[in-house]
Coordinates of C-alpha atoms and ligand atoms in Angstrom, one line a residue:
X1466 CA 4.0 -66.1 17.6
X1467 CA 3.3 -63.8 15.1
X1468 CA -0.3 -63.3 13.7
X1469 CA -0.7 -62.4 9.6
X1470 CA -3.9 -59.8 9.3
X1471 CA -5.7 -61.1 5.9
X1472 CA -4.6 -58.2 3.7
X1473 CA -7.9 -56.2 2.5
X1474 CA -8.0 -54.5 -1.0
X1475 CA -7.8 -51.1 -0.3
X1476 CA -10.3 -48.9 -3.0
X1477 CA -8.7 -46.5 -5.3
X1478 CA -10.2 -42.8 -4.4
X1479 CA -10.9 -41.0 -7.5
X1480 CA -11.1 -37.1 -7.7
X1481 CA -14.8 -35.0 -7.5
X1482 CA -16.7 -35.7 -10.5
X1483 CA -16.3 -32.2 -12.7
X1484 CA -13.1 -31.4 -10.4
X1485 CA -9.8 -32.3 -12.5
X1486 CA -6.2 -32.6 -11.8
X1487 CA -4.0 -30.0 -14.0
X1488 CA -0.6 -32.6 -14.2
X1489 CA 2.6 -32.0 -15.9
X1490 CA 3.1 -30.7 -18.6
X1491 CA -0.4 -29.3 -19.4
X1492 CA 0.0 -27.4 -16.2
X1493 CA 3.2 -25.4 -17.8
X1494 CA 0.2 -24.0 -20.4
X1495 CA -1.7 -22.9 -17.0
X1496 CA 1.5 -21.1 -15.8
X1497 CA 2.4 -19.8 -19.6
X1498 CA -1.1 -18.3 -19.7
X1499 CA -0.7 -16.4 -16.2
X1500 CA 2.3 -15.5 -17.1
X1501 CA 1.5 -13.9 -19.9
X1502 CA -1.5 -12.2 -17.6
X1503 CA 0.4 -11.2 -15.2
X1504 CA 2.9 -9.1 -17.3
X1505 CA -0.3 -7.7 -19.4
X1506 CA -2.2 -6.7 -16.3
X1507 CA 1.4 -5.0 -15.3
X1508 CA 1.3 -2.7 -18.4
X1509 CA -2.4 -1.8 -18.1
X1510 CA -1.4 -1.1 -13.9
X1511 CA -4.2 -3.6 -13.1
X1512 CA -3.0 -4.8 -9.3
X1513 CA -3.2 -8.5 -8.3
X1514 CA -6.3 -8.9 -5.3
X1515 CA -6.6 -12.4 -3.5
X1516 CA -9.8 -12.8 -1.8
X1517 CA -11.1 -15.9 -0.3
X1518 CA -12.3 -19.1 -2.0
X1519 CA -15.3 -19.2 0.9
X1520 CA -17.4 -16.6 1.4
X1521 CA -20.8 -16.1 3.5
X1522 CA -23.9 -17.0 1.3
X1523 CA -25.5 -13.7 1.8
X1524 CA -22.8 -12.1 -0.6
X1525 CA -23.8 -14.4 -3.6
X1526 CA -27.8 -14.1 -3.2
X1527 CA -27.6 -10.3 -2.6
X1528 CA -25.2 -9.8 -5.2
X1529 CA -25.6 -12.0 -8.0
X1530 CA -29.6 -12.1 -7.9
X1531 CA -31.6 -14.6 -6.4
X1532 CA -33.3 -15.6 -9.7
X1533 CA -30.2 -16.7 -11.7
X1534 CA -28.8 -20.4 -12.5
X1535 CA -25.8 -19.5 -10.1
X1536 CA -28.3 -18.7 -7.4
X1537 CA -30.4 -20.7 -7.9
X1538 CA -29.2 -23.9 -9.1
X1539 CA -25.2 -24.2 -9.0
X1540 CA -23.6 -23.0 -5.4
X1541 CA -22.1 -25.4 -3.3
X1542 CA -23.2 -24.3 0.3
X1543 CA -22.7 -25.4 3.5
X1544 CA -22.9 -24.5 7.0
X1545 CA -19.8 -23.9 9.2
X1546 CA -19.6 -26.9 11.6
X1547 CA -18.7 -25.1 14.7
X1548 CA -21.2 -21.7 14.1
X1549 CA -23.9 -23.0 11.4
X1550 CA -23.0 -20.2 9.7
X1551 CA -24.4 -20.3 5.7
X1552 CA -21.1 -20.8 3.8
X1553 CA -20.4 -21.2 0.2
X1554 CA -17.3 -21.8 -2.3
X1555 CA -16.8 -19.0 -4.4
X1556 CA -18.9 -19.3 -7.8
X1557 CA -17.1 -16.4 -9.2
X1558 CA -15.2 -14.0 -7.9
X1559 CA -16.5 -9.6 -8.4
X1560 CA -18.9 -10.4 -5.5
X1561 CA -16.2 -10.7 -3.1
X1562 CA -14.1 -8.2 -4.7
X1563 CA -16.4 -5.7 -4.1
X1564 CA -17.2 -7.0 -0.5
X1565 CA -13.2 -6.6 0.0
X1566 CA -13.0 -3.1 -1.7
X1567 CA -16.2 -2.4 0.4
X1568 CA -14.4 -3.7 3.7
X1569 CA -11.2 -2.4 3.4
X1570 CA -12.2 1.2 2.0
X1571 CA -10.2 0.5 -0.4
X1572 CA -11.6 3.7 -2.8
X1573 CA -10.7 6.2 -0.1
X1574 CA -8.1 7.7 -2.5
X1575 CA -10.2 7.0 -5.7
X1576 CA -10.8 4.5 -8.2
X1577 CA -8.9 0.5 -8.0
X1578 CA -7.7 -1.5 -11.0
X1579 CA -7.8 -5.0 -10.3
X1580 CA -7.0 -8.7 -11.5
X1581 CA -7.8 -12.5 -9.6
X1582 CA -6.7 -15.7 -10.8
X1583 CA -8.5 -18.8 -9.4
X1584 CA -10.7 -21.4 -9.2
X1585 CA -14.5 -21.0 -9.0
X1586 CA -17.4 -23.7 -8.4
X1587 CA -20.3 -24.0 -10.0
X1588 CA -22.4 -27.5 -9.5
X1589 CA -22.7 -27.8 -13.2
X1590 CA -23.9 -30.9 -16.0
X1591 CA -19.5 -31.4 -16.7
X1592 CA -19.1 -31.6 -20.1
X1593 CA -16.0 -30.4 -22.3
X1594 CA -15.2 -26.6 -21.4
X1595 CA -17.5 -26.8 -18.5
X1596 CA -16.7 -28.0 -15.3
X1597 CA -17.2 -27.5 -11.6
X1598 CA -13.8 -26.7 -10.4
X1599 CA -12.6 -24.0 -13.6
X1600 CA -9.6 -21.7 -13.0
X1601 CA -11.1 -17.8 -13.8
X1602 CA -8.7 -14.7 -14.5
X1603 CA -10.7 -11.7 -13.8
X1604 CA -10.1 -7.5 -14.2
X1605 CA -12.3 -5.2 -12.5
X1606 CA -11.7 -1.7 -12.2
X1607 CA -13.9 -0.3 -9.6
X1608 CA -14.7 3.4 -9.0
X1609 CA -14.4 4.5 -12.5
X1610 CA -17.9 5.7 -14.4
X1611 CA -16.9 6.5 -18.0
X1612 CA -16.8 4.3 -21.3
X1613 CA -13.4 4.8 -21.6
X1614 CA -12.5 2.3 -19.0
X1615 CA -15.1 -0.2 -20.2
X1616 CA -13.1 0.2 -23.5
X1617 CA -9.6 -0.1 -21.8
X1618 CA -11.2 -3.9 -20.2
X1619 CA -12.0 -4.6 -24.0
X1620 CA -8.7 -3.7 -25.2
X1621 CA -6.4 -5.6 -22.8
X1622 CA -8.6 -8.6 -23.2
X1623 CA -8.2 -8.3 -26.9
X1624 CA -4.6 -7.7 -26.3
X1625 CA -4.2 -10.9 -24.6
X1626 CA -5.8 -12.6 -27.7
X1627 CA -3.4 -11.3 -29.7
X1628 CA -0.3 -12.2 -27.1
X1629 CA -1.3 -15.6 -26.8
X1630 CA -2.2 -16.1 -30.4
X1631 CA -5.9 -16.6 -30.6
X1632 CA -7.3 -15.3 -33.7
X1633 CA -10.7 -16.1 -34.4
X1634 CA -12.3 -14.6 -31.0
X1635 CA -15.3 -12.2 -31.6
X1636 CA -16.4 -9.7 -29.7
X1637 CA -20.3 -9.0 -29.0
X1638 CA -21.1 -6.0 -27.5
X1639 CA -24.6 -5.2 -25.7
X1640 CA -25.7 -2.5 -23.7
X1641 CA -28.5 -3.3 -20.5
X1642 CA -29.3 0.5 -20.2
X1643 CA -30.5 1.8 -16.4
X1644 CA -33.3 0.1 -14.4
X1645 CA -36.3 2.5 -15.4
X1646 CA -35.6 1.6 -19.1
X1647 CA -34.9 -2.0 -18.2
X1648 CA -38.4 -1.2 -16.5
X1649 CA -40.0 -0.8 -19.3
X1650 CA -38.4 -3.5 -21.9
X1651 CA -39.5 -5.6 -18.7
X1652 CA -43.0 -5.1 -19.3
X1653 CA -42.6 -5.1 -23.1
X1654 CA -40.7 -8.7 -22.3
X1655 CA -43.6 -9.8 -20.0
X1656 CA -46.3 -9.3 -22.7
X1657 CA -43.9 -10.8 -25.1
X1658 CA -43.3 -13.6 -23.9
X1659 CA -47.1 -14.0 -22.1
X1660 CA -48.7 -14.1 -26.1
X1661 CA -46.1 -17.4 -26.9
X1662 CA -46.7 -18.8 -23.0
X1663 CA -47.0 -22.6 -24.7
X1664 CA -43.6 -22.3 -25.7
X1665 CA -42.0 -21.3 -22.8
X1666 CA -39.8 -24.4 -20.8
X1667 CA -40.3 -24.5 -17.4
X1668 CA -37.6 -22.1 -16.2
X1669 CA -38.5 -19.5 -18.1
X1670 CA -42.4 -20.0 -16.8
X1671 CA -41.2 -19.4 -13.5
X1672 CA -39.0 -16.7 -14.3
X1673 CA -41.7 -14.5 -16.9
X1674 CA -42.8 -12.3 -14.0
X1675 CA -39.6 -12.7 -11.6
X1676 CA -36.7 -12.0 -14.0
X1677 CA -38.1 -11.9 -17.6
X1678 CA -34.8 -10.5 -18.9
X1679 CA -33.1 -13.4 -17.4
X1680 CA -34.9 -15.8 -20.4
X1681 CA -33.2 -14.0 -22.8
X1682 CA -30.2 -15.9 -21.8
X1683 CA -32.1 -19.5 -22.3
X1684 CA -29.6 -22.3 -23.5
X1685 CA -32.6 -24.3 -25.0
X1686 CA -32.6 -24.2 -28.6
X1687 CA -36.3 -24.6 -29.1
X1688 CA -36.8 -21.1 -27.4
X1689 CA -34.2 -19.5 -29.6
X1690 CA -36.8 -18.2 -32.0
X1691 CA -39.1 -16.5 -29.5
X1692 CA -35.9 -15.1 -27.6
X1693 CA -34.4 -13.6 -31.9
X1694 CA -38.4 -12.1 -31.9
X1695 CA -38.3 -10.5 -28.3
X1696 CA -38.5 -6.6 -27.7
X1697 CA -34.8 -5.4 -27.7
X1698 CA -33.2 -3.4 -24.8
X1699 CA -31.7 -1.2 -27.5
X1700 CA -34.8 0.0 -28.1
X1701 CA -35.8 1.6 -24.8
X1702 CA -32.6 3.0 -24.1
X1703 CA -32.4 6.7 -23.1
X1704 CA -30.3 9.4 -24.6
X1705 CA -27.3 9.3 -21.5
X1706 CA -27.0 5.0 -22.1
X1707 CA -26.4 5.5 -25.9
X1708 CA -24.2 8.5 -25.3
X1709 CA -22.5 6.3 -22.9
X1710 CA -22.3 2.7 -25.3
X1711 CA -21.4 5.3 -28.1
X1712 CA -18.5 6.7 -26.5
X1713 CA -17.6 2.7 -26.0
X1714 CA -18.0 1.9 -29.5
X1715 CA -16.3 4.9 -31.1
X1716 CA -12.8 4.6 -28.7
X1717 CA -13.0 0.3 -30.5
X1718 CA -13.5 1.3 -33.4
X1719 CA -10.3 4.3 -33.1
X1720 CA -8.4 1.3 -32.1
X1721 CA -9.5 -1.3 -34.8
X1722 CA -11.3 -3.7 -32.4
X1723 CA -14.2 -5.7 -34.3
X1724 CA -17.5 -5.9 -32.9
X1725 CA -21.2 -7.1 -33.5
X1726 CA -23.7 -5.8 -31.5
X1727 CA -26.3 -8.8 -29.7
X1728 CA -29.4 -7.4 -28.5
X1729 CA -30.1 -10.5 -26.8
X1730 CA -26.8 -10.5 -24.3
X1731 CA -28.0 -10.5 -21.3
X1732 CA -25.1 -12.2 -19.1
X1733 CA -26.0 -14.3 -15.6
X1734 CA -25.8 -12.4 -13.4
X1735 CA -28.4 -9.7 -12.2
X1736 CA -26.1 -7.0 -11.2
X1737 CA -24.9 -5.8 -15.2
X1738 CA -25.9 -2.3 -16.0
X1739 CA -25.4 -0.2 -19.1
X1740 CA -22.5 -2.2 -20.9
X1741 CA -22.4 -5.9 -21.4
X1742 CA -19.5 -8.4 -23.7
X1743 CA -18.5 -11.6 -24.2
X1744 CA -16.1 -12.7 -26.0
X1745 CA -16.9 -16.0 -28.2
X1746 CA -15.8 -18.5 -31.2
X1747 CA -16.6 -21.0 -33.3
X1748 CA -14.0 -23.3 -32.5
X1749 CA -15.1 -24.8 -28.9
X1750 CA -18.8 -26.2 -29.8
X1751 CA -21.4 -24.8 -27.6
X1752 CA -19.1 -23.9 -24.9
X1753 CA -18.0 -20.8 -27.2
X1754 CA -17.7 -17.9 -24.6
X1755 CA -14.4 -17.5 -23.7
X1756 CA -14.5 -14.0 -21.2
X1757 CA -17.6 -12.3 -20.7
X1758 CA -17.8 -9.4 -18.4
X1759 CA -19.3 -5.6 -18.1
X1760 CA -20.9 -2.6 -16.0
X1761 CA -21.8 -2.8 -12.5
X1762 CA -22.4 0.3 -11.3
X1763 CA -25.3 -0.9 -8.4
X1764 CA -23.4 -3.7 -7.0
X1765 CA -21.6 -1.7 -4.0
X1766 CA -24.6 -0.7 -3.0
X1767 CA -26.4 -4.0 -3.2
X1768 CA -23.5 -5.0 -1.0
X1769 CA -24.0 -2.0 1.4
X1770 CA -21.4 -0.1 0.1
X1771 CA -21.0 3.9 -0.6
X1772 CA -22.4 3.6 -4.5
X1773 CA -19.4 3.1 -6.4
X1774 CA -19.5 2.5 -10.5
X1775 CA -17.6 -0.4 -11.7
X1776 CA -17.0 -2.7 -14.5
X1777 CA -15.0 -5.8 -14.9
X1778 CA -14.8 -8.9 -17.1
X1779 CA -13.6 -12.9 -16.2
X1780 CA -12.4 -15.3 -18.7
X1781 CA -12.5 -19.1 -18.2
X1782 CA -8.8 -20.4 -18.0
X1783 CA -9.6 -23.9 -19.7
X1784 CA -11.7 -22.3 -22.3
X1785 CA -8.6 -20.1 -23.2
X1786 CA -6.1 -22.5 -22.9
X1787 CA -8.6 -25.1 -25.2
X1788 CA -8.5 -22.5 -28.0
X1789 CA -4.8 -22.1 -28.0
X1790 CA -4.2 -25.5 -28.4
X1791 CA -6.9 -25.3 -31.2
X1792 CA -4.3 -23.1 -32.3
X1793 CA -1.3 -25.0 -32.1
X1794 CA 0.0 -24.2 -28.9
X1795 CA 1.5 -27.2 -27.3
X1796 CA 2.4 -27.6 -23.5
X1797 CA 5.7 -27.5 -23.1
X1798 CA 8.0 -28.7 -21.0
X1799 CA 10.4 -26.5 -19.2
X1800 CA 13.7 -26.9 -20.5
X1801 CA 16.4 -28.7 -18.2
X1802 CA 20.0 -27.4 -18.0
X1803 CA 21.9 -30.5 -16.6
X1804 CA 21.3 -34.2 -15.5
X1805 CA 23.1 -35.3 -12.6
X1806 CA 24.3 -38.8 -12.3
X1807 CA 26.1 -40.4 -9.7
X1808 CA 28.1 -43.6 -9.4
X1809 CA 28.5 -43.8 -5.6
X1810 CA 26.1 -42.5 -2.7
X1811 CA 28.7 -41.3 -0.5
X1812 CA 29.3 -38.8 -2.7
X1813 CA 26.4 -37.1 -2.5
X1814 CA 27.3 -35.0 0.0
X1815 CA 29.5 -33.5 -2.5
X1816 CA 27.5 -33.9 -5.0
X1817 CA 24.4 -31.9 -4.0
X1818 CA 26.5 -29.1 -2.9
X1819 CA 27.5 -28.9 -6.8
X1820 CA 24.4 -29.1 -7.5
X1821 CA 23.5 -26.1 -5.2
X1822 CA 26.5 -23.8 -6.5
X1823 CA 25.1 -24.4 -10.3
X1824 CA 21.6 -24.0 -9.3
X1825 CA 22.5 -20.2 -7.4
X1826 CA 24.2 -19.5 -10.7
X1827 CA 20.3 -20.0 -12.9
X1828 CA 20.6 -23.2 -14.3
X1829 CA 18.3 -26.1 -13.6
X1830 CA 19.8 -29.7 -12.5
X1831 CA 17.4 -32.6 -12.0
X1832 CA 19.6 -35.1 -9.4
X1833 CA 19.2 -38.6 -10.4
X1834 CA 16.6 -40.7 -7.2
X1835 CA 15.5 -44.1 -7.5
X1836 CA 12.7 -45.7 -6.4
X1837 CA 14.7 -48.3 -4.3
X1838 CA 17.9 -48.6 -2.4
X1839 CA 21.7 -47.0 -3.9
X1840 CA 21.8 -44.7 -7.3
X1841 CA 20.9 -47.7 -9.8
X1842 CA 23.8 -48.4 -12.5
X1843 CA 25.8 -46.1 -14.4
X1844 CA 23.6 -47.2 -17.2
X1845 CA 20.3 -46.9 -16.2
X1846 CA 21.3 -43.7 -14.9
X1847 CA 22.6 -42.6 -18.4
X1848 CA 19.3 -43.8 -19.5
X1849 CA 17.3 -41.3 -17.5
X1850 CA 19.7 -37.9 -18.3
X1851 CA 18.7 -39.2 -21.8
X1852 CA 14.8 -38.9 -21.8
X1853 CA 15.0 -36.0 -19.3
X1854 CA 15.5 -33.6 -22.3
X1855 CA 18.9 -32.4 -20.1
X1856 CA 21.4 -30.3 -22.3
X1857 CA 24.1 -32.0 -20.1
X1858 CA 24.8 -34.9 -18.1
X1859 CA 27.2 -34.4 -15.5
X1860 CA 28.7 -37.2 -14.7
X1861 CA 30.1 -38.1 -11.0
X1862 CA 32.0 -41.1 -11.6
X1863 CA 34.1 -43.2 -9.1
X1864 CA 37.5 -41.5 -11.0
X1865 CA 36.0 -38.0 -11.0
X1866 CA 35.5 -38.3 -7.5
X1867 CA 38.6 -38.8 -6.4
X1868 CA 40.0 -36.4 -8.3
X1869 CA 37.6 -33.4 -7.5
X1870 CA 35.8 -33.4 -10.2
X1871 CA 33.3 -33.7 -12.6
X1872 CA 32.2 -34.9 -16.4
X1873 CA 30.2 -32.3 -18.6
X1874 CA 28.6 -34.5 -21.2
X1875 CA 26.5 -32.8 -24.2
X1876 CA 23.3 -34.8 -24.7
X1877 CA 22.2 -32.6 -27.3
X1878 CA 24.9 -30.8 -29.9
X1879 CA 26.6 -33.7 -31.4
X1880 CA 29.3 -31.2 -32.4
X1881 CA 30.1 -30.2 -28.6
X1882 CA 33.2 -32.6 -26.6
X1883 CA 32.9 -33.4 -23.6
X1884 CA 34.9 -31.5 -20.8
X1885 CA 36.3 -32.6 -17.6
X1886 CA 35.6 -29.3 -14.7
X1887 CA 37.0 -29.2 -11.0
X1888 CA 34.5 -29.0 -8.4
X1889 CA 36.5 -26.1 -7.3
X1890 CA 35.4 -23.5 -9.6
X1891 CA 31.7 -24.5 -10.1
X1892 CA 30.3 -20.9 -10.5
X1893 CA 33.1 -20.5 -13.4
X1894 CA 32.2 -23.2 -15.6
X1895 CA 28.1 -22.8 -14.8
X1896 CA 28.0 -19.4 -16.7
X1897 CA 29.9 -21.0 -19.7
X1898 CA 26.9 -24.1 -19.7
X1899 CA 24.7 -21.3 -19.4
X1900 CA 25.8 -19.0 -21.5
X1901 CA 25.8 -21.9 -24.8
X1902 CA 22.4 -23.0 -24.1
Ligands
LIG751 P1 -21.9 -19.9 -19.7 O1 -22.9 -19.1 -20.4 O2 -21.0 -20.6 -20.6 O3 -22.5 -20.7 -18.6 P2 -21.4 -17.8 -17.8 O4 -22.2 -16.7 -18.3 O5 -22.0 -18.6 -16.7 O6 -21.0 -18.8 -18.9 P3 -19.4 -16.2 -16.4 O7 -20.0 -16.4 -15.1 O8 -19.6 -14.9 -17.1 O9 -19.9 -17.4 -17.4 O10 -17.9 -16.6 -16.4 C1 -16.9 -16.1 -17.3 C2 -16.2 -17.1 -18.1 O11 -15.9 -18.2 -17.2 C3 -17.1 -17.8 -19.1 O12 -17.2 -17.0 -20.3 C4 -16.4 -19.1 -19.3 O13 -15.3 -19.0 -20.2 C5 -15.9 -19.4 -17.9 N1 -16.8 -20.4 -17.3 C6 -18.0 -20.2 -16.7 N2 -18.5 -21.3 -16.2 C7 -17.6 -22.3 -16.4 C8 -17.5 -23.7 -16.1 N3 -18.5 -24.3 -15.4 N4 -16.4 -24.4 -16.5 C9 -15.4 -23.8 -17.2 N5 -15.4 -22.5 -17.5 C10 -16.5 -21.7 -17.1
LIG752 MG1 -23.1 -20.5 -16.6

């Protein structure tokens, strides 16, 4: 006798909240854009660096600052459950690019060009253009001191705009001097901000005498005001730091890049020096920067490195991808060459060996599966080539079969005939299908 458990409903598991799944065929946009990264960074001889997603907490608190939202408010730590060691997901990615270049002497011959893709985590209020799973693509070229390279980071960014299409991007320059004269805007900042103390929000309270630089970077509109009267950097800056954002500005200009310069950029993290960008638009809401980045020239030591300059910039993948469709851009879905349909399983033998031969020769063949048992009817099969987007159908029929052979059908060009081709000489007839798409 046989005993019938009481089926229970089994609940649904739903992805992390902020966390999202990249389907087909917005996910062809996420490989278009890297792509189209890929060969950029190629003709700039920036070199693709992997690091890993986890790193030990230390590297985040020493290098991006203990008093910063990252820090302080968006990590997701944990400890290793076999050591207790303080772990944490990567909340972006130049701290452990510089703990790998550190690691690996990997300036022992001179300066690095680099680029990352991948995703970061930041435990963040999700919102559009602000998650916390986002897909970064970051450049950093590390043991390099002059302007020029900060310029060269500026133009293949704004090269990229231009590949992909993105017009209205604007580019706001800052620069966050050396620390004594940071020392001193500090203490101009401090008084500042100490004569307007009732209109400080709580953060910035707790920040005026740990990092009172850091408020300039508020997101709360009713501090905007105080923040547009603040002392400016600009102002304390010493003869070398002008040279040096000079030099930037005069090798954009020589190359007609647009700028504005915002005394108030400050970025996240603590570890800028001397030049700070973003990149921003109108088009996104108040999610408007799209790759923000500069000069780092005391993070190697932070991270007890040999002192090393630096500079580097990240953009966020879905902000990108967001303005491009703004834009126009659609996903698209990769073209298919050929649908194959078959009237008889035991020909699939056969069959997928074709397939194989046309496949070698470049084309791409989606086989016909159903969801239950045999191939499903000739029609149904049709059916499918159909809204596959296929150029062809080929068509292994019961007749073609027997004779060795196989139907070409155009789907597409009304004006094309069908052919019959042997199954002898696949790789002949594949580069003439080839050859008219
Ligand atoms: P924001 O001021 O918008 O919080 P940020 O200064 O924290 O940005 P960076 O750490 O400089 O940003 O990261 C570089 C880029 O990565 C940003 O300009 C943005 O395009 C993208 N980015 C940052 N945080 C997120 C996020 N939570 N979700 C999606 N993209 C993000
Ligand atoms: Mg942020």
């Amino acid at each position: 006798m046989s005993v019938q458990a009481t089926p229970t409903k089994i609940e649904k598991l739903a992805a992390v909240k902020g966390m999202n799944d990249v389907l087909p065929p917005d996910s062809a946009m996420v490989e278009w854009l890297e792509a189209k990264v890929r060969a950029l960074m190629a003709r700039f001889a920036y070199r693709n660096i992997r690091t890993p997603i986890v790193e030990k907490t230390p590297l985040f608190i020493r290098g991006l600052g203990e008093v910063t939202d990252i820090v302080e408010k968006e990590m997701y730590c944990f400890e290793d459950r076999l050591n207790g060691d303080p772990l944490t997901l990567r909340p972006e990615s130049t701290a452990g690019v510089v703990r790998a270049a550190i690691e690996h002497n990997m300036l022992y011959d001179g300066g690095k060009r680099l680029y990352y893709m991948g995703p970061m985590f930041r435990h963040e209020r999700p919102q559009k253009g602000r998650y916390r799973q986002f897909d970064q693509i970051g450049a950093e070229a590390l043991g390099y001191a002059g302007a020029e390279v900060d310029a060269e980071l500026i133009l293949m960014a704004n090269a990229l705009w231009k590949e992909i299409g993105l017009e209205d991007v604007r580019l706001e320059l800052n620069s966050l001097g050396q620390s004594a004269e940071r020392l001193a805007h500090r203490q101009a900042l401090i008084t500042h901000f100490e004569q307007h103390q009732d209109q400080l929000d709580e953060d910035a309270r707790r920040r005026l005498y740990s990092n009172p630089l850091r408020i300039l970077d508020t997101k709360n509109p009713h501090m905007q005001a105080l923040v547009e009267a603040a002392p400016k950097l600009m102002d304390f800056l010493g003869d070398a730091s002008l040279a040096h954002f000079k030099r930037l500005t005069s090798i954009l200009e020589a190359n007609q890049v647009a700028y504005t310069i915002n005394p108030r950029l400050v970025r996240g993290m603590d570890y800028y020096n001397l030049t700070v960008f973003e990149f921003t638009t109108d088009r996104l809401g108040s999610q408007g920067t799209v790759c923000a980045g500069g000069r780092y020239d005391y993070l190697f030591e932070q991270l007890g490195g040999k002192p090393s300059p630096a500079v580097g910039w990240a953009l966020g993948v879905d902000r990108v991808l967001e303005l491009a469709r703004s834009a126009g851009l659609k996903a698209m879905n990769p073209t298919l060459d050929a649908y194959a349909i078959v009237s008889d399983e035991d020909a699939l033998p056969l069959v997928l060996a074709t397939l194989q031969t046309l496949r070698t020769a470049g084309l791409s063949v989606q086989m016909h599966a159903s969801s239950g048992s045999g191939m499903g009817s000739m029609k149904s099969q049709f059916k499918r080539a159909d809204s596959s987007g296929a150029r062809y159908a080929l068509i292994f029929g019961q007749d073609e079969i027997a004779a060795h052979q196989v139907t070409v059908k155009p789907l597409r060009d009304a004006s094309a005939t069908q052919a019959t081709e042997s199954l002898r000489d696949v790789a002949t007839w594949a580069v003439r299908l080839q050859s008219n798409a």
